[in-house]
XYZ file of C-alpha atoms in Angstrom:
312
model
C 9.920 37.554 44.347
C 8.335 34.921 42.068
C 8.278 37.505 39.099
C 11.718 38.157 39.688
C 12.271 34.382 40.156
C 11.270 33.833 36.386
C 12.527 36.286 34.612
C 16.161 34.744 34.534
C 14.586 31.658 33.048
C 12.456 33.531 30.624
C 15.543 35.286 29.257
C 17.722 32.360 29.462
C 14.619 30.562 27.501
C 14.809 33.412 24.892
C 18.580 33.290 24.556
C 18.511 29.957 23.799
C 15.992 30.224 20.868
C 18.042 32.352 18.308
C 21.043 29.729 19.201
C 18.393 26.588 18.186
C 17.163 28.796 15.524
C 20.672 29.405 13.898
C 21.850 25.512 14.217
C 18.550 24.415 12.740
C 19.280 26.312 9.603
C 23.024 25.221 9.600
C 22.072 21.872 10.242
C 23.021 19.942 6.616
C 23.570 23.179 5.013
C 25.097 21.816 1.996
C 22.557 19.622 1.015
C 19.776 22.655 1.788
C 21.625 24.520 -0.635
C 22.017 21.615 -2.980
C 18.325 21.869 -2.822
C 17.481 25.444 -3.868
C 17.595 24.912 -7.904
C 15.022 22.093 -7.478
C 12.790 24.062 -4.635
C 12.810 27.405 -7.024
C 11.815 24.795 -9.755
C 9.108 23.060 -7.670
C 7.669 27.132 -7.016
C 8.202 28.857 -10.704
C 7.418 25.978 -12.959
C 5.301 23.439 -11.313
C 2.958 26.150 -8.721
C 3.222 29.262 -10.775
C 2.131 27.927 -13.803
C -0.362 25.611 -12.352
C -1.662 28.813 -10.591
C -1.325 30.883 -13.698
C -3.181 28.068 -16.013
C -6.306 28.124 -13.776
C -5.735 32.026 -13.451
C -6.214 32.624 -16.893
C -8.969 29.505 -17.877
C -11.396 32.271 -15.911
C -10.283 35.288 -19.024
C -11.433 35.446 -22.353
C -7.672 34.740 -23.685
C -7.650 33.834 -27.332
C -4.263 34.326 -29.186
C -2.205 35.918 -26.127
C -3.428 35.900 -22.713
C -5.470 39.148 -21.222
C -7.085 40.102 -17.881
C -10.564 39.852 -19.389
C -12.577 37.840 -16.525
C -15.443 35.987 -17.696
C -15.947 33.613 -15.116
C -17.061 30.238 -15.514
C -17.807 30.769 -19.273
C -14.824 29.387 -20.700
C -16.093 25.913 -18.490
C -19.297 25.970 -19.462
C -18.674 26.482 -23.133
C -15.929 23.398 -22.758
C -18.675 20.944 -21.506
C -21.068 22.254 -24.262
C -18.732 21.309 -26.406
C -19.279 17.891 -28.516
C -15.636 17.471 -29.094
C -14.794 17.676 -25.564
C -17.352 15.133 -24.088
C -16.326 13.009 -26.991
C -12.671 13.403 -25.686
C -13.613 12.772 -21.884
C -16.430 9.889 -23.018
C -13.002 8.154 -24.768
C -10.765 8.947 -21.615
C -12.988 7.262 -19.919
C -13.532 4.082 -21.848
C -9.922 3.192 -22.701
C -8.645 4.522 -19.475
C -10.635 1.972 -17.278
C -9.847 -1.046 -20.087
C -6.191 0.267 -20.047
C -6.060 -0.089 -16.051
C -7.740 -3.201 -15.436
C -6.188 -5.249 -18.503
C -2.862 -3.442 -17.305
C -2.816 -4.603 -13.853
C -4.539 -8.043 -14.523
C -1.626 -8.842 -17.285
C 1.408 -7.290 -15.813
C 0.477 -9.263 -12.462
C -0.168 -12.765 -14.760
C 2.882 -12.075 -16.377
C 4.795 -11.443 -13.329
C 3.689 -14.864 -11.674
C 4.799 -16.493 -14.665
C 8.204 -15.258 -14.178
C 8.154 -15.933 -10.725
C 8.455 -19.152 -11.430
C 12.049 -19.075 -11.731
C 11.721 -20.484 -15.497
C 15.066 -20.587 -17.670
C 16.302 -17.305 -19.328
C 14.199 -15.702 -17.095
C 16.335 -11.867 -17.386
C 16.104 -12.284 -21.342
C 12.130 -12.979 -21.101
C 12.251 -9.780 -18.574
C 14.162 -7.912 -21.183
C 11.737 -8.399 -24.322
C 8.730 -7.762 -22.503
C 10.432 -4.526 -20.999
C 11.614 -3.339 -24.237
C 8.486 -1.218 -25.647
C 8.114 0.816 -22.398
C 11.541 1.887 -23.392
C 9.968 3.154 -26.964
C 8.443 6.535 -27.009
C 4.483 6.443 -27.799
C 5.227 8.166 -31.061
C 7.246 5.226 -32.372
C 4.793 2.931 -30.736
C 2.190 4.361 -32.510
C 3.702 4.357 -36.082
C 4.729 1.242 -35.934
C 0.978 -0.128 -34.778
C -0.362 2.294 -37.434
C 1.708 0.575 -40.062
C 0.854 -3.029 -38.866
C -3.027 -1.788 -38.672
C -3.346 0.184 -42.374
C -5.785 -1.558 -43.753
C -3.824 -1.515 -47.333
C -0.038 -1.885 -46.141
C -0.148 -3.705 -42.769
C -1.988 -6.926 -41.312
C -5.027 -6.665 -43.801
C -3.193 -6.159 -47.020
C -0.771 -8.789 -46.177
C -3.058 -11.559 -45.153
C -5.268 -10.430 -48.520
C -2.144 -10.747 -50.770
C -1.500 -14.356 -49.053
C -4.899 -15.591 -50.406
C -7.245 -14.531 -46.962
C -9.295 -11.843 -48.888
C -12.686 -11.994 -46.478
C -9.583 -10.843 -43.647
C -10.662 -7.710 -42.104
C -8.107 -5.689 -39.839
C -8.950 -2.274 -39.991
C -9.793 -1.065 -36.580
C -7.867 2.283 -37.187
C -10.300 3.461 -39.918
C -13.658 2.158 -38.498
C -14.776 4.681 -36.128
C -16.212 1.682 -33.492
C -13.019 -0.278 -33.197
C -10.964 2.368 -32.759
C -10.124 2.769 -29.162
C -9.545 -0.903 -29.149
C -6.868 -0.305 -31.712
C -5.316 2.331 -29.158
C -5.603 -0.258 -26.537
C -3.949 -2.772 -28.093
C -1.060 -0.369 -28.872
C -0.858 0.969 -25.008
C -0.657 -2.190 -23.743
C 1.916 -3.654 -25.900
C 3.547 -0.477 -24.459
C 3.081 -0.250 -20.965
C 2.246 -3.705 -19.688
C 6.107 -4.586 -19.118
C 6.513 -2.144 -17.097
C 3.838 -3.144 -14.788
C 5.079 -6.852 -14.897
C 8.609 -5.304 -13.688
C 6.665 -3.705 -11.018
C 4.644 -6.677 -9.740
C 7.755 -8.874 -9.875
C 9.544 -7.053 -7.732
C 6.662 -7.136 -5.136
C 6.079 -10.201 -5.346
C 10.041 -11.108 -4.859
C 9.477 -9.082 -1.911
C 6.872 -12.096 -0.354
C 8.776 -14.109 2.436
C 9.356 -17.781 1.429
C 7.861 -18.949 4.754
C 4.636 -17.413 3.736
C 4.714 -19.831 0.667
C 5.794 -22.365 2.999
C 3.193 -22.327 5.536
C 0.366 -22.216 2.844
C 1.784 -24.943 1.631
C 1.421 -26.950 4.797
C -1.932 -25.452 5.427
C -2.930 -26.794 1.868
C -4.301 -23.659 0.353
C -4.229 -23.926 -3.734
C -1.472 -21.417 -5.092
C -4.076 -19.653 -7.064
C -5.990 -18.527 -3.483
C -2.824 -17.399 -1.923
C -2.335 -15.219 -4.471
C -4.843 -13.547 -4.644
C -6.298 -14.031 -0.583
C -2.612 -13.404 0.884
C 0.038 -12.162 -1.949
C -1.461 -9.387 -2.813
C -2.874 -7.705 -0.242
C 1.151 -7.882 1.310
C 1.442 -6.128 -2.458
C -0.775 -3.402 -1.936
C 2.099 -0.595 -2.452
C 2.995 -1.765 -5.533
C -0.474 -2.052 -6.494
C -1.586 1.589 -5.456
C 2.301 2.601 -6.979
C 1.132 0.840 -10.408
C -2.495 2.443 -10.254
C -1.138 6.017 -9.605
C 1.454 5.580 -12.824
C -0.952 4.016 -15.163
C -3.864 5.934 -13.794
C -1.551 9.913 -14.921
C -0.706 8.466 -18.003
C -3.863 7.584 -18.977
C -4.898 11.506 -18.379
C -2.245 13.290 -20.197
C -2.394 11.041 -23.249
C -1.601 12.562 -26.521
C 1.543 11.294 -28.557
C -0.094 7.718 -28.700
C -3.412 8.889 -30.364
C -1.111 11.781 -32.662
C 0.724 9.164 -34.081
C -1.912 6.555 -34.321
C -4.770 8.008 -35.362
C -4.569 11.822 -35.048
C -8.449 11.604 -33.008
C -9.832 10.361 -36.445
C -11.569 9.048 -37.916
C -13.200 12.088 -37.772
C -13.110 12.714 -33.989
C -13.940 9.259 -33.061
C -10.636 9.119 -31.083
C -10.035 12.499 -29.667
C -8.978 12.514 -26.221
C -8.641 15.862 -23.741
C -4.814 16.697 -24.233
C -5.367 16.810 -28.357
C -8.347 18.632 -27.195
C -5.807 21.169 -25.149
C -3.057 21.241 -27.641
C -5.681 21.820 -30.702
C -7.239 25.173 -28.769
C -3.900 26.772 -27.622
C -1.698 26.158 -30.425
C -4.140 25.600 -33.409
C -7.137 27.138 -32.870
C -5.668 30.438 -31.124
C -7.810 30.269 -28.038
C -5.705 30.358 -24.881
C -8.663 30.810 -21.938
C -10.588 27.764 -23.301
C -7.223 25.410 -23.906
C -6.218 26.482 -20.289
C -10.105 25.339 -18.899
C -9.365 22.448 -20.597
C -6.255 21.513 -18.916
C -8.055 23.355 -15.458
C -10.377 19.955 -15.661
C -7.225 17.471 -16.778
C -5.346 19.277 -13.206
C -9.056 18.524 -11.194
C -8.694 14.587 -12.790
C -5.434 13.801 -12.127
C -5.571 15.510 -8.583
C -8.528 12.820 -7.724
C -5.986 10.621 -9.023
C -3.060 11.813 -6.505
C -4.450 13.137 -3.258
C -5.858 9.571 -2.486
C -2.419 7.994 -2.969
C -0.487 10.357 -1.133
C -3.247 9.980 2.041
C -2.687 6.111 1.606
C 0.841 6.442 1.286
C 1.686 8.554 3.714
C -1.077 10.009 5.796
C -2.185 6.785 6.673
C 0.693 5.580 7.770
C 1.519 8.130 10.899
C -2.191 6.978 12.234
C -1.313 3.458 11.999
């Protein structure tokens, strides 16, 4: 009697599943559908060719790809390779100046114009303007400003300053600080715009009650502001941090990794072996270890951002 007792409500139990089935699928239909172009982008373009690029960094590829497997040769041909850890050894250097002076600007910057000083919008303006420059313009213009015989140099030598010396573009050891200079005129608006909005985001009783508590501005700042800022902060880091890895225009138009290859960074390094050099499997290896970097960059973020957050 009790296996007959259950079977109605194991039926009625199955019955209803097709229904909740069918009205989870209808449920916004419109805006699933809506969604399709962008999903079957997300799967060709973004997965399949990430998938296919570390597919084919394992081949011995040179002008068109081929299903030649040679394992980890291409890799251990690309870190054998002076050019590369030249590239990587430069990544590395004016990526961590780029972030730090970045952040550490764009957040002095933004305090200044939290201030609520006059013609504060037209201020914001200017020092957003170059982020709305491509990197190729930004770099000609720097690499007129820094030839040594029609920019700074010549001009201050023509003015009567001949012992001036401005030539970090041609000398091999001041090089990458002449790309710094150039990235942050570039980018550091954009991170002010970023850190003023967080910090227009701090409650004015906060301010208030440090106030009364008589804590200096400077400590709540930095003991109380920003901490309350931290999305903006890991936000800023994750931006900065990917453009960092995939730069390439900057450098083209700068310096085109001279002199020599004193300025080479990983993406020239990509572009060079795919397109100029006819050798697919070790361009793709190359942009196998860019993926690796700029997933160490991501998967933290998206924990912080979002994994962490259901625990909390």
């Amino acid at each position: 009697m009790a296996d007959v007792a259950t079977q109605p409500g194991q039926g009625a139990e199955t019955s209803t599943r097709p229904g909740f089935v069918q009205r989870l699928f209808l449920h916004n239909i419109t805006a699933k559908v809506a969604a399709l172009p962008m999903i079957a982008t997300v799967l060709v373009i973004f997965v399949g060719c990430t998938a296919w690029t570390i597919y084919y960094s394992f081949t011995n590829s040179r002008l068109l790809p081929r299903n030649d497997f040679v394992g980890f040769d291409q890799y251990v041909r690309l870190f054998g390779t002076n050019r590369w850890n030249i590239s990587i050894t430069n990544l590395l250097m004016y990526g961590s100046m780029s972030l730090v002076l970045t952040l550490t600007l764009g957040f002095l910057l933004a305090v200044l114009m939290d201030q609520k000083i006059r013609f504060e919008s037209a201020f914001r303006t200017i020092m957003l303007y170059p982020f709305a420059l491509s990197f190729i313009v930004t770099g000609l213009v720097w690499q007129w400003i820094m030839n040594p015989t029609l920019g700074l140099q010549g001009t201050m030598r023509n003015l009567g300053w001949t012992g001036f010396t401005f030539d970090w573009i041609s000398n091999p050891r001041m090089v990458l600080f002449a790309l710094l200079i150039a990235g942050l005129w570039q980018g550091v608006g954009f991170c002010m715009v970023l850190m003023l909005a967080g910090l227009r985001g701090v409650d004015e009783e906060i301010w208030k009650a440090a106030r009364v508590d008589g804590i200096p501005t400077w400590r709540t700042y930095i003991s109380v502001v920003l901490p309350m800022m931290r999305g903006v902060l890991v936000t800023s880091v994750v931006i900065i941090g990917s453009g960092i890895v995939r730069l390439y225009d900057l450098v083209v138009a700068l310096t085109n990794g001279g002199p020599g290859i004193s300025s080479e960074v990983p993406a020239k390094y990509v572009y060079d072996y795919m397109f100029g050099g006819g050798n697919i499997g070790q361009g793709l290896a190359a942009s196998t270890m860019m993926l690796v970097t700029v997933m160490i960059i991501m998967v933290p973020w998206a924990y912080l951002e979002f994994g962490g957050k259901g625990r909390r």
